[in-house]
Amino acid sequence: MADLAVWFEASGAIAGAGGVTYAKHKAPRVYWAAVGLPMTWGRFALSYRNTMDVCGLTVQPSGLRAFMSRRVARHEVRPVAPKIRRVRGTSTGLRVTLRLPAGLEPADLAAASERLRHAWGVHSVHVIAKKPGYVELRMTGHDLLRRVQMPKKTAPRDLVVPVALRDDGTAYVRDYREIPHALALGANQSGKSMYQRNLIKGLAQLPVALVGMDCKRGVEQYRYAPRLSALATNPDDAASLVDVLVAEMEDRFDLLAKHGVSDLWELPEDLRPAPIVVLVDEIAELFLISSKKDEERRERIVTGLIRLAQLSRAVGIYLEICGQRFGSELGKGATMLRAQLTGRVVHRVNDKQTAEMGLNDVAPESVPAACTIPADRPGQAVAADASGGWGRIRTPYTPVDETVAACREFAHLIPDLPALAPFRPAVSAPGPSIPPMPTTAPAFP
Ligand SMILES: Nc1ncnc2c1ncn2[C@@H]1O[C@H](COP(=O)(O)OP(=O)(O)O)[C@@H](O)[C@H]1O
Ligand SMILES: [Mg+2]
């Protein structure tokens, strides 16, 4: 009988351990909630003081404090660590708010984040400076970018579109009013089109005009035609479309001048033209020329895009450019245009030089992170902006049908912009999908 009980206990323990290991790999959120969070919280609470001490995150106490400890409280004088103000568990990690003692700054904690992560056995520790004197440590229990799950409370609003997940568990949003123009770089198959697909899915739900430029005959963007106000699928159309956009920009400036305001958003709502987001799928297609006679067209496109990038923010025209590379080898005007694109997202790249094209002028210390994105992680990227901040992000996998469905559902949101009407793509009615071509040659008897 006793043998039987031992046997039951042992098999129960083995099944439990197996279940925990299984959950750790297959259901990391469940594992975190049930095991990881209580363990990490306990480890953090027990080892906080010592960890801060050994990581050099303490300061010598002030003279008065030292005196009080020695004379009044009668205990030895110890260095002062940041005070814990709040500890909060989340579905993916642990967040701790700390009050910094005089003499420490957020950069000190950020420099020690790798040591802290190992001390507390978590996947990552991010240090966010909240307000003067306070920082938040955002710990994550596992690699959130392995299987991307966007936070629940994220929906496109105003001109803010959540497009990806940051590795600290928060959403990476594209905020057009804060960062009007952006560039997404990456090697072939690194996830640029997926990034744009997520963006279009979000933008489709907002009252904005979407303008596509996809000179690969529209293979990528034509699917979104129901929600596009304009689409150019070859360089000649793109040149005309850029001309129209520049003219639209000038008209909008006239409108602002007439009403004595300097920004589109200062206009009364009933007079305000809809914002326009211009999505370029591959910038090189607009720059490259095959013969001497194409040179003039190229010049027109590049000059127009540079003018838009320099001036159009105030009139609500925004550029979203993708490309495999974006350096001076594209030709005259390339680096000048790039300098105007404040937001940068760099996916996996084949060479360091490409990562530098995207990141060197905004956040040079993020270049190594972009060079080490593994090939089996399409959609993972380094996002940076002119503020110097950067982080790792990954887009969620969004099937093309989902974005196409959003484009059809919100087709009624296409704003009325007569200037773009000639470029509006024809939309075919939804019908049965055409079966794909066979990819292998049929076997002959
Ligand atoms: N975030 C992601 N998660 C999973 N798969 C992705 C992700 N982003 C892209 N992919 C896959 O990677 C491949 C290349 O993506 P794509 O966006 O077409 O790359 P690019 O436009 O840079 O050539 C596609 O098969 C796509 O389904
Ligand atoms: Mg692509």
mmCIF file of N, CA and C in Angstrom, residues 92-165:
data_model
loop_
_atom_site.group_PDB
_atom_site.id
_atom_site.type_symbol
_atom_site.label_atom_id
_atom_site.label_comp_id
_atom_site.label_asym_id
_atom_site.label_seq_id
_atom_site.Cartn_x
_atom_site.Cartn_y
_atom_site.Cartn_z
ATOM 1 N N THR A 92 3.058 39.722 -19.087
ATOM 2 C CA THR A 92 4.306 39.328 -19.746
ATOM 3 C C THR A 92 5.545 39.579 -18.890
ATOM 4 N N GLY A 93 5.396 40.292 -17.800
ATOM 5 C CA GLY A 93 6.594 40.612 -17.020
ATOM 6 C C GLY A 93 6.286 41.280 -15.695
ATOM 7 N N LEU A 94 7.253 42.050 -15.232
ATOM 8 C CA LEU A 94 7.147 42.726 -13.944
ATOM 9 C C LEU A 94 7.605 44.166 -14.134
ATOM 10 N N ARG A 95 6.844 45.105 -13.578
ATOM 11 C CA ARG A 95 7.255 46.513 -13.705
ATOM 12 C C ARG A 95 7.497 47.099 -12.329
ATOM 13 N N VAL A 96 8.629 47.752 -12.189
ATOM 14 C CA VAL A 96 9.020 48.290 -10.890
ATOM 15 C C VAL A 96 9.338 49.775 -11.046
ATOM 16 N N THR A 97 8.683 50.603 -10.242
ATOM 17 C CA THR A 97 9.008 52.031 -10.275
ATOM 18 C C THR A 97 9.987 52.325 -9.147
ATOM 19 N N LEU A 98 11.068 53.005 -9.493
ATOM 20 C CA LEU A 98 12.105 53.307 -8.498
ATOM 21 C C LEU A 98 12.292 54.811 -8.372
ATOM 22 N N ARG A 99 12.544 55.250 -7.145
ATOM 23 C CA ARG A 99 12.911 56.652 -6.907
ATOM 24 C C ARG A 99 14.423 56.687 -6.803
ATOM 25 N N LEU A 100 15.064 57.482 -7.651
ATOM 26 C CA LEU A 100 16.529 57.496 -7.663
ATOM 27 C C LEU A 100 17.076 58.390 -6.555
ATOM 28 N N PRO A 101 18.101 57.938 -5.833
ATOM 29 C CA PRO A 101 18.748 58.837 -4.867
ATOM 30 C C PRO A 101 19.619 59.841 -5.634
ATOM 31 N N ALA A 102 19.931 60.963 -5.000
ATOM 32 C CA ALA A 102 20.788 61.955 -5.655
ATOM 33 C C ALA A 102 22.120 61.291 -5.989
ATOM 34 N N GLY A 103 22.579 61.472 -7.209
ATOM 35 C CA GLY A 103 23.854 60.861 -7.602
ATOM 36 C C GLY A 103 23.699 59.739 -8.617
ATOM 37 N N LEU A 104 22.454 59.253 -8.804
ATOM 38 C CA LEU A 104 22.230 58.217 -9.820
ATOM 39 C C LEU A 104 21.372 58.800 -10.925
ATOM 40 N N GLU A 105 21.587 58.334 -12.148
ATOM 41 C CA GLU A 105 20.740 58.779 -13.248
ATOM 42 C C GLU A 105 20.232 57.550 -14.005
ATOM 43 N N PRO A 106 19.161 57.701 -14.821
ATOM 44 C CA PRO A 106 18.608 56.538 -15.526
ATOM 45 C C PRO A 106 19.653 55.784 -16.348
ATOM 46 N N ALA A 107 20.620 56.530 -16.925
ATOM 47 C CA ALA A 107 21.643 55.862 -17.749
ATOM 48 C C ALA A 107 22.470 54.870 -16.927
ATOM 49 N N ASP A 108 22.641 55.116 -15.616
ATOM 50 C CA ASP A 108 23.401 54.182 -14.777
ATOM 51 C C ASP A 108 22.681 52.836 -14.714
ATOM 52 N N LEU A 109 21.350 52.907 -14.548
ATOM 53 C CA LEU A 109 20.586 51.659 -14.484
ATOM 54 C C LEU A 109 20.551 50.984 -15.850
ATOM 55 N N ALA A 110 20.415 51.810 -16.905
ATOM 56 C CA ALA A 110 20.362 51.231 -18.255
ATOM 57 C C ALA A 110 21.674 50.500 -18.549
ATOM 58 N N ALA A 111 22.793 51.073 -18.095
ATOM 59 C CA ALA A 111 24.096 50.440 -18.352
ATOM 60 C C ALA A 111 24.213 49.107 -17.612
ATOM 61 N N ALA A 112 23.457 48.965 -16.511
ATOM 62 C CA ALA A 112 23.553 47.729 -15.716
ATOM 63 C C ALA A 112 22.416 46.754 -16.042
ATOM 64 N N SER A 113 21.603 47.067 -17.072
ATOM 65 C CA SER A 113 20.392 46.266 -17.288
ATOM 66 C C SER A 113 20.713 44.799 -17.583
ATOM 67 N N GLU A 114 21.828 44.549 -18.259
ATOM 68 C CA GLU A 114 22.195 43.165 -18.565
ATOM 69 C C GLU A 114 22.531 42.414 -17.268
ATOM 70 N N ARG A 115 23.216 43.094 -16.343
ATOM 71 C CA ARG A 115 23.549 42.458 -15.056
ATOM 72 C C ARG A 115 22.279 42.210 -14.237
ATOM 73 N N LEU A 116 21.357 43.174 -14.281
ATOM 74 C CA LEU A 116 20.111 43.014 -13.516
ATOM 75 C C LEU A 116 19.294 41.840 -14.062
ATOM 76 N N ARG A 117 19.294 41.718 -15.388
ATOM 77 C CA ARG A 117 18.483 40.657 -16.001
ATOM 78 C C ARG A 117 18.992 39.286 -15.571
ATOM 79 N N HIS A 118 20.321 39.146 -15.491
ATOM 80 C CA HIS A 118 20.857 37.852 -15.060
ATOM 81 C C HIS A 118 20.621 37.638 -13.570
ATOM 82 N N ALA A 119 20.721 38.710 -12.797
ATOM 83 C CA ALA A 119 20.529 38.572 -11.346
ATOM 84 C C ALA A 119 19.109 38.113 -11.029
ATOM 85 N N TRP A 120 18.120 38.601 -11.767
ATOM 86 C CA TRP A 120 16.727 38.256 -11.450
ATOM 87 C C TRP A 120 16.162 37.174 -12.366
ATOM 88 N N GLY A 121 16.998 36.665 -13.243
ATOM 89 C CA GLY A 121 16.589 35.535 -14.086
ATOM 90 C C GLY A 121 15.433 35.854 -15.016
ATOM 91 N N VAL A 122 15.433 37.050 -15.593
ATOM 92 C CA VAL A 122 14.359 37.396 -16.540
ATOM 93 C C VAL A 122 14.936 37.513 -17.946
ATOM 94 N N HIS A 123 14.031 37.608 -18.926
ATOM 95 C CA HIS A 123 14.529 37.663 -20.307
ATOM 96 C C HIS A 123 15.175 39.002 -20.641
ATOM 97 N N SER A 124 14.567 40.079 -20.181
ATOM 98 C CA SER A 124 15.174 41.387 -20.462
ATOM 99 C C SER A 124 14.745 42.399 -19.400
ATOM 100 N N VAL A 125 15.561 43.422 -19.232
ATOM 101 C CA VAL A 125 15.216 44.536 -18.340
ATOM 102 C C VAL A 125 15.392 45.819 -19.138
ATOM 103 N N HIS A 126 14.313 46.577 -19.258
ATOM 104 C CA HIS A 126 14.396 47.876 -19.937
ATOM 105 C C HIS A 126 14.223 48.972 -18.900
ATOM 106 N N VAL A 127 14.978 50.034 -19.084
ATOM 107 C CA VAL A 127 14.895 51.140 -18.129
ATOM 108 C C VAL A 127 14.234 52.321 -18.835
ATOM 109 N N ILE A 128 13.097 52.757 -18.292
ATOM 110 C CA ILE A 128 12.367 53.867 -18.902
ATOM 111 C C ILE A 128 12.390 55.039 -17.925
ATOM 112 N N ALA A 129 12.905 56.183 -18.375
ATOM 113 C CA ALA A 129 12.909 57.370 -17.506
ATOM 114 C C ALA A 129 11.509 57.967 -17.537
ATOM 115 N N LYS A 130 10.832 57.971 -16.392
ATOM 116 C CA LYS A 130 9.441 58.417 -16.380
ATOM 117 C C LYS A 130 9.349 59.925 -16.212
ATOM 118 N N LYS A 131 9.765 60.380 -15.051
ATOM 119 C CA LYS A 131 9.818 61.825 -14.794
ATOM 120 C C LYS A 131 11.079 62.060 -13.965
ATOM 121 N N PRO A 132 11.512 63.290 -13.811
ATOM 122 C CA PRO A 132 12.775 63.494 -13.101
ATOM 123 C C PRO A 132 12.792 62.774 -11.757
ATOM 124 N N GLY A 133 13.841 61.991 -11.541
ATOM 125 C CA GLY A 133 13.974 61.304 -10.249
ATOM 126 C C GLY A 133 13.357 59.911 -10.210
ATOM 127 N N TYR A 134 12.582 59.534 -11.238
ATOM 128 C CA TYR A 134 11.918 58.235 -11.229
ATOM 129 C C TYR A 134 12.257 57.441 -12.483
ATOM 130 N N VAL A 135 12.438 56.139 -12.320
ATOM 131 C CA VAL A 135 12.571 55.283 -13.510
ATOM 132 C C VAL A 135 11.660 54.077 -13.346
ATOM 133 N N GLU A 136 11.324 53.492 -14.473
ATOM 134 C CA GLU A 136 10.562 52.248 -14.416
ATOM 135 C C GLU A 136 11.420 51.137 -14.998
ATOM 136 N N LEU A 137 11.536 50.028 -14.249
ATOM 137 C CA LEU A 137 12.223 48.855 -14.792
ATOM 138 C C LEU A 137 11.141 47.967 -15.394
ATOM 139 N N ARG A 138 11.233 47.724 -16.692
ATOM 140 C CA ARG A 138 10.269 46.832 -17.343
ATOM 141 C C ARG A 138 10.958 45.510 -17.621
ATOM 142 N N MET A 139 10.559 44.508 -16.836
ATOM 143 C CA MET A 139 11.179 43.182 -17.034
ATOM 144 C C MET A 139 10.225 42.325 -17.845
ATOM 145 N N THR A 140 10.774 41.480 -18.718
ATOM 146 C CA THR A 140 9.915 40.528 -19.424
ATOM 147 C C THR A 140 10.352 39.118 -19.054
ATOM 148 N N GLY A 141 9.366 38.249 -18.922
ATOM 149 C CA GLY A 141 9.644 36.886 -18.467
ATOM 150 C C GLY A 141 10.169 35.980 -19.571
ATOM 151 N N HIS A 142 9.788 36.275 -20.818
ATOM 152 C CA HIS A 142 10.253 35.446 -21.935
ATOM 153 C C HIS A 142 10.386 36.311 -23.182
ATOM 154 N N ASP A 143 10.878 35.718 -24.259
ATOM 155 C CA ASP A 143 11.106 36.477 -25.492
ATOM 156 C C ASP A 143 9.759 36.750 -26.176
ATOM 157 N N LEU A 144 9.270 37.964 -26.022
ATOM 158 C CA LEU A 144 7.929 38.289 -26.532
ATOM 159 C C LEU A 144 7.886 38.361 -28.050
ATOM 160 N N LEU A 145 9.052 38.514 -28.680
ATOM 161 C CA LEU A 145 9.060 38.652 -30.134
ATOM 162 C C LEU A 145 9.054 37.294 -30.848
ATOM 163 N N ARG A 146 9.123 36.208 -30.054
ATOM 164 C CA ARG A 146 9.110 34.886 -30.694
ATOM 165 C C ARG A 146 7.735 34.633 -31.310
ATOM 166 N N ARG A 147 6.692 34.854 -30.521
ATOM 167 C CA ARG A 147 5.327 34.748 -31.057
ATOM 168 C C ARG A 147 4.610 36.037 -30.697
ATOM 169 N N VAL A 148 4.454 36.894 -31.684
ATOM 170 C CA VAL A 148 3.957 38.247 -31.392
ATOM 171 C C VAL A 148 2.460 38.240 -31.085
ATOM 172 N N GLN A 149 2.123 38.825 -29.962
ATOM 173 C CA GLN A 149 0.713 39.003 -29.586
ATOM 174 C C GLN A 149 0.575 40.455 -29.169
ATOM 175 N N MET A 150 -0.180 41.212 -29.939
ATOM 176 C CA MET A 150 -0.279 42.641 -29.641
ATOM 177 C C MET A 150 -1.044 42.854 -28.337
ATOM 178 N N PRO A 151 -0.690 43.892 -27.565
ATOM 179 C CA PRO A 151 -1.454 44.178 -26.340
ATOM 180 C C PRO A 151 -2.922 44.395 -26.682
ATOM 181 N N LYS A 152 -3.797 44.026 -25.725
ATOM 182 C CA LYS A 152 -5.242 44.039 -26.033
ATOM 183 C C LYS A 152 -5.762 45.430 -26.358
ATOM 184 N N LYS A 153 -5.360 46.405 -25.527
ATOM 185 C CA LYS A 153 -5.974 47.726 -25.694
ATOM 186 C C LYS A 153 -5.221 48.563 -26.729
ATOM 187 N N THR A 154 -5.134 48.056 -27.962
ATOM 188 C CA THR A 154 -4.502 48.886 -28.995
ATOM 189 C C THR A 154 -5.411 48.924 -30.205
ATOM 190 N N ALA A 155 -5.781 50.102 -30.595
ATOM 191 C CA ALA A 155 -6.591 50.275 -31.803
ATOM 192 C C ALA A 155 -6.132 51.576 -32.445
ATOM 193 N N PRO A 156 -6.208 51.653 -33.771
ATOM 194 C CA PRO A 156 -5.807 52.902 -34.412
ATOM 195 C C PRO A 156 -6.719 54.043 -33.975
ATOM 196 N N ARG A 157 -6.163 55.198 -33.713
ATOM 197 C CA ARG A 157 -6.959 56.376 -33.346
ATOM 198 C C ARG A 157 -6.228 57.613 -33.839
ATOM 199 N N ASP A 158 -6.947 58.701 -34.030
ATOM 200 C CA ASP A 158 -6.379 59.922 -34.611
ATOM 201 C C ASP A 158 -5.457 59.549 -35.782
ATOM 202 N N LEU A 159 -4.188 59.847 -35.619
ATOM 203 C CA LEU A 159 -3.245 59.409 -36.671
ATOM 204 C C LEU A 159 -2.170 58.526 -36.053
ATOM 205 N N VAL A 160 -2.601 57.698 -35.119
ATOM 206 C CA VAL A 160 -1.677 56.813 -34.410
ATOM 207 C C VAL A 160 -2.057 55.365 -34.706
ATOM 208 N N VAL A 161 -1.121 54.629 -35.308
ATOM 209 C CA VAL A 161 -1.443 53.254 -35.708
ATOM 210 C C VAL A 161 -0.475 52.277 -35.043
ATOM 211 N N PRO A 162 -0.989 51.326 -34.245
ATOM 212 C CA PRO A 162 -0.074 50.309 -33.709
ATOM 213 C C PRO A 162 0.338 49.362 -34.825
ATOM 214 N N VAL A 163 1.647 49.181 -35.022
ATOM 215 C CA VAL A 163 2.092 48.311 -36.123
ATOM 216 C C VAL A 163 2.878 47.105 -35.674
ATOM 217 N N ALA A 164 3.459 47.177 -34.492
ATOM 218 C CA ALA A 164 4.328 46.070 -34.089
ATOM 219 C C ALA A 164 4.374 46.010 -32.569
ATOM 220 N N LEU A 165 5.074 44.982 -32.081
ATOM 221 C CA LEU A 165 5.248 44.812 -30.630
ATOM 222 C C LEU A 165 6.691 45.142 -30.283
#
